[in-house]
CSV table of N, CA and C in Angstrom, one decimal:
chain,number,residue,atom,x,y,z
A,1,MET,N,-14.5,-9.9,-6.3
A,1,MET,CA,-14.0,-11.2,-5.8
A,1,MET,C,-12.6,-10.9,-5.0
A,2,GLY,N,-12.5,-11.1,-3.8
A,2,GLY,CA,-11.4,-10.8,-3.0
A,2,GLY,C,-10.4,-11.9,-3.0
A,3,ILE,N,-9.1,-11.6,-2.9
A,3,ILE,CA,-8.1,-12.6,-2.9
A,3,ILE,C,-7.6,-12.8,-1.5
A,4,GLY,N,-8.1,-12.1,-0.5
A,4,GLY,CA,-7.5,-12.4,0.8
A,4,GLY,C,-7.1,-11.1,1.5
A,5,THR,N,-6.5,-11.2,2.7
A,5,THR,CA,-6.0,-10.1,3.6
A,5,THR,C,-4.6,-10.3,3.6
A,6,ILE,N,-3.8,-9.1,3.4
A,6,ILE,CA,-2.4,-8.9,3.3
A,6,ILE,C,-2.1,-8.0,4.5
A,7,SER,N,-1.5,-8.5,5.6
A,7,SER,CA,-0.8,-7.7,6.5
A,7,SER,C,0.2,-6.8,6.2
A,8,VAL,N,0.2,-5.4,6.3
A,8,VAL,CA,1.2,-4.7,5.5
A,8,VAL,C,2.3,-4.1,6.5
A,9,ARG,N,3.5,-4.2,6.1
A,9,ARG,CA,4.7,-3.7,6.6
A,9,ARG,C,5.3,-3.2,5.3
A,10,GLY,N,6.0,-2.1,5.5
A,10,GLY,CA,6.7,-1.5,4.2
A,10,GLY,C,6.9,-2.6,3.1
A,11,TYR,N,7.7,-3.6,3.2
A,11,TYR,CA,8.0,-4.4,2.1
A,11,TYR,C,6.8,-5.2,1.7
A,12,LEU,N,5.9,-5.4,2.5
A,12,LEU,CA,4.5,-6.1,2.0
A,12,LEU,C,3.7,-5.4,1.2
A,13,PHE,N,3.8,-4.1,1.2
A,13,PHE,CA,3.0,-3.1,0.2
A,13,PHE,C,3.2,-3.7,-1.1
A,14,LYS,N,4.5,-4.2,-1.4
A,14,LYS,CA,4.7,-4.6,-2.7
A,14,LYS,C,3.9,-6.0,-3.0
A,15,GLU,N,3.8,-6.8,-2.0
A,15,GLU,CA,2.9,-8.0,-2.2
A,15,GLU,C,1.4,-7.6,-2.5
A,16,ALA,N,1.0,-6.6,-1.8
A,16,ALA,CA,-0.4,-6.2,-2.0
A,16,ALA,C,-0.7,-5.6,-3.4
A,17,ARG,N,0.5,-4.8,-3.8
A,17,ARG,CA,0.4,-4.1,-5.2
A,17,ARG,C,0.5,-5.2,-6.2
A,18,GLU,N,1.2,-6.2,-6.0
A,18,GLU,CA,1.5,-7.3,-7.1
A,18,GLU,C,0.3,-8.0,-7.0
A,19,ALA,N,-0.3,-8.4,-5.9
A,19,ALA,CA,-1.7,-9.1,-5.9
A,19,ALA,C,-2.8,-8.4,-6.8
A,20,CYS,N,-2.6,-7.1,-6.8
A,20,CYS,CA,-3.6,-6.2,-7.7
A,20,CYS,C,-3.1,-6.1,-9.1
A,21,ASN,N,-2.1,-6.8,-9.5
A,21,ASN,CA,-1.5,-6.6,-10.8
A,21,ASN,C,-1.3,-5.3,-11.3
A,22,LEU,N,-0.5,-4.5,-10.3
A,22,LEU,CA,-0.4,-3.0,-10.5
A,22,LEU,C,1.3,-2.9,-10.6
A,23,SER,N,1.7,-1.9,-11.5
A,23,SER,CA,3.1,-1.5,-11.4
A,23,SER,C,3.1,-0.4,-10.2
A,24,ARG,N,4.3,0.0,-10.0
A,24,ARG,CA,4.4,1.1,-9.0
A,24,ARG,C,3.8,2.3,-9.6
A,25,GLN,N,4.0,2.5,-10.7
A,25,GLN,CA,3.6,3.8,-11.6
A,25,GLN,C,2.1,3.7,-11.7
A,26,GLU,N,1.5,2.7,-12.0
A,26,GLU,CA,0.0,2.5,-11.9
A,26,GLU,C,-0.6,2.7,-10.6
A,27,LEU,N,0.1,2.2,-9.6
A,27,LEU,CA,-0.5,2.5,-8.3
A,27,LEU,C,-0.3,4.1,-7.8
A,28,ALA,N,0.8,4.5,-8.2
A,28,ALA,CA,1.2,5.9,-7.8
A,28,ALA,C,0.2,6.9,-8.5
A,29,ASP,N,-0.2,6.6,-9.8
A,29,ASP,CA,-1.0,7.3,-10.6
A,29,ASP,C,-2.5,7.3,-10.0
A,30,SER,N,-2.8,6.0,-9.5
A,30,SER,CA,-4.3,5.9,-9.1
A,30,SER,C,-4.5,6.6,-7.8
A,31,ILE,N,-3.5,6.9,-6.9
A,31,ILE,CA,-3.7,7.5,-5.9
A,31,ILE,C,-3.1,8.9,-5.6
A,32,GLY,N,-2.4,9.4,-6.7
A,32,GLY,CA,-1.9,10.7,-6.7
A,32,GLY,C,-0.5,11.0,-6.0
A,33,VAL,N,0.3,10.0,-6.0
A,33,VAL,CA,1.6,10.1,-5.5
A,33,VAL,C,2.6,9.9,-6.5
A,34,SER,N,3.9,9.9,-6.2
A,34,SER,CA,4.9,9.4,-7.2
A,34,SER,C,5.3,8.0,-7.0
A,35,HIS,N,5.9,7.4,-8.2
A,35,HIS,CA,6.2,6.0,-7.9
A,35,HIS,C,7.4,5.9,-7.0
A,36,VAL,N,8.2,7.0,-6.8
A,36,VAL,CA,9.3,7.0,-5.8
A,36,VAL,C,8.7,6.9,-4.4
A,37,THR,N,7.5,7.4,-4.2
A,37,THR,CA,6.8,7.3,-2.8
A,37,THR,C,6.5,5.9,-2.6
A,38,ILE,N,5.9,5.2,-3.5
A,38,ILE,CA,5.4,3.9,-3.5
A,38,ILE,C,6.7,3.1,-3.2
A,39,ARG,N,7.8,3.2,-4.0
A,39,ARG,CA,9.0,2.5,-3.7
A,39,ARG,C,9.6,2.6,-2.4
A,40,ASN,N,9.6,3.8,-1.9
A,40,ASN,CA,10.2,4.1,-0.7
A,40,ASN,C,9.3,3.4,0.6
A,41,ILE,N,7.9,3.4,0.3
A,41,ILE,CA,7.0,2.7,1.3
A,41,ILE,C,7.3,1.3,1.3
A,42,GLU,N,7.4,0.6,0.1
A,42,GLU,CA,7.6,-0.9,-0.2
A,42,GLU,C,9.0,-1.2,0.4
A,43,HIS,N,9.9,-0.3,0.3
A,43,HIS,CA,11.3,-0.7,0.9
A,43,HIS,C,11.4,-0.3,2.4
A,44,GLY,N,10.4,0.3,3.1
A,44,GLY,CA,10.6,0.8,4.4
A,44,GLY,C,11.4,2.0,4.6
A,45,VAL,N,11.6,2.7,3.6
A,45,VAL,CA,12.5,3.8,3.6
A,45,VAL,C,11.6,5.0,4.3
A,46,THR,N,10.2,5.1,4.0
A,46,THR,CA,9.4,6.0,4.7
A,46,THR,C,8.1,5.3,5.1
A,47,LYS,N,7.4,5.8,6.1
A,47,LYS,CA,6.2,5.2,6.5
A,47,LYS,C,5.1,6.3,5.9
A,48,PRO,N,4.1,5.5,5.3
A,48,PRO,CA,3.2,6.3,4.7
A,48,PRO,C,2.3,7.3,5.6
A,49,GLN,N,2.1,8.6,5.0
A,49,GLN,CA,1.3,9.5,5.9
A,49,GLN,C,-0.1,8.9,6.0
A,50,ARG,N,-0.8,9.3,6.8
A,50,ARG,CA,-2.1,8.9,7.2
A,50,ARG,C,-3.0,8.8,5.8
A,51,GLU,N,-3.0,10.0,5.1
A,51,GLU,CA,-3.9,10.1,3.9
A,51,GLU,C,-3.3,9.1,2.9
A,52,THR,N,-2.2,8.9,2.7
A,52,THR,CA,-1.5,8.1,1.7
A,52,THR,C,-2.0,6.6,2.3
A,53,LEU,N,-1.8,6.2,3.4
A,53,LEU,CA,-2.4,5.0,3.9
A,53,LEU,C,-3.7,4.6,3.6
A,54,GLU,N,-4.6,5.8,3.8
A,54,GLU,CA,-6.0,5.5,3.5
A,54,GLU,C,-6.2,5.4,2.0
A,55,LEU,N,-5.6,6.1,1.3
A,55,LEU,CA,-5.8,5.9,-0.3
A,55,LEU,C,-5.3,4.7,-0.6
A,56,LEU,N,-4.2,4.1,-0.2
A,56,LEU,CA,-3.6,2.7,-0.5
A,56,LEU,C,-4.6,1.8,-0.3
A,57,THR,N,-5.1,1.7,1.1
A,57,THR,CA,-6.0,0.7,1.4
A,57,THR,C,-7.3,0.7,0.9
A,58,LYS,N,-7.7,2.0,0.4
A,58,LYS,CA,-9.0,1.9,-0.5
A,58,LYS,C,-8.8,1.5,-1.7
A,59,GLU,N,-7.6,1.7,-2.5
A,59,GLU,CA,-7.2,1.3,-3.8
A,59,GLU,C,-7.2,-0.2,-3.9
A,60,PHE,N,-6.5,-0.9,-2.8
A,60,PHE,CA,-6.3,-2.2,-2.7
A,60,PHE,C,-7.8,-2.9,-2.5
A,61,LYS,N,-8.6,-2.3,-1.6
A,61,LYS,CA,-9.9,-2.9,-1.4
A,61,LYS,C,-10.8,-2.8,-2.6
A,62,CYS,N,-10.7,-1.7,-3.5
A,62,CYS,CA,-11.5,-1.7,-4.8
A,62,CYS,C,-11.0,-2.8,-5.6
A,63,ARG,N,-9.9,-3.2,-5.5
A,63,ARG,CA,-9.3,-4.4,-6.3
A,63,ARG,C,-9.3,-5.7,-5.8
A,64,GLY,N,-10.0,-5.8,-4.5
A,64,GLY,CA,-10.4,-7.3,-4.0
A,64,GLY,C,-9.2,-7.6,-3.0
A,65,VAL,N,-8.2,-6.8,-2.6
A,65,VAL,CA,-7.3,-7.2,-1.7
A,65,VAL,C,-7.5,-6.2,-0.3
A,66,THR,N,-7.8,-7.1,0.8
A,66,THR,CA,-8.1,-6.4,2.0
A,66,THR,C,-6.6,-6.0,2.7
A,67,VAL,N,-6.4,-5.0,3.3
A,67,VAL,CA,-5.1,-4.7,3.8
A,67,VAL,C,-5.2,-4.4,5.2
A,68,ASP,N,-4.7,-5.1,6.2
A,68,ASP,CA,-4.8,-4.8,7.5
A,68,ASP,C,-3.6,-4.0,8.1
A,69,VAL,N,-3.7,-2.7,8.1
A,69,VAL,CA,-2.8,-1.7,8.3
A,69,VAL,C,-2.6,-1.6,10.0
A,70,SER,N,-3.6,-2.0,10.7
A,70,SER,CA,-3.5,-2.0,12.2
A,70,SER,C,-2.5,-2.8,12.7
A,71,TYR,N,-1.9,-4.0,12.0
A,71,TYR,CA,-1.0,-4.8,12.4
A,71,TYR,C,0.4,-4.0,12.4
A,72,SER,N,0.5,-3.3,11.3
A,72,SER,CA,1.9,-2.6,11.1
A,72,SER,C,2.0,-1.1,11.7
A,73,PHE,N,0.9,-0.6,11.6
A,73,PHE,CA,1.0,1.0,12.0
A,73,PHE,C,0.1,1.2,13.2
A,74,GLY,N,-0.2,0.3,14.0
A,74,GLY,CA,-1.1,0.6,15.1
A,74,GLY,C,-2.5,1.3,14.7
A,75,ASN,N,-2.9,2.1,15.7
A,75,ASN,CA,-4.2,2.7,15.5
A,75,ASN,C,-4.0,4.0,14.8
A,76,GLU,N,-3.5,4.0,13.6
A,76,GLU,CA,-3.3,5.3,12.9
A,76,GLU,C,-4.4,5.4,11.8
A,77,ARG,N,-5.2,4.4,11.7
A,77,ARG,CA,-6.2,4.4,10.6
A,77,ARG,C,-7.2,5.6,10.5
């Protein structure tokens, strides 16, 4: 059951994560990065690498949240 599409810019990753009822640590563990990486992406400190972006969108999709990364990061998918 999907709960919608979330356009993602740094700080909106937090909304996607929260929509999936995940802590930063849980999301980080599920995609193999540190919770600091998740925090930095959410705060717009760093832009996710292509591989990380793909892992994030896949993880969110598996949990019913479609993430539109083309809105924020162009054609990097």
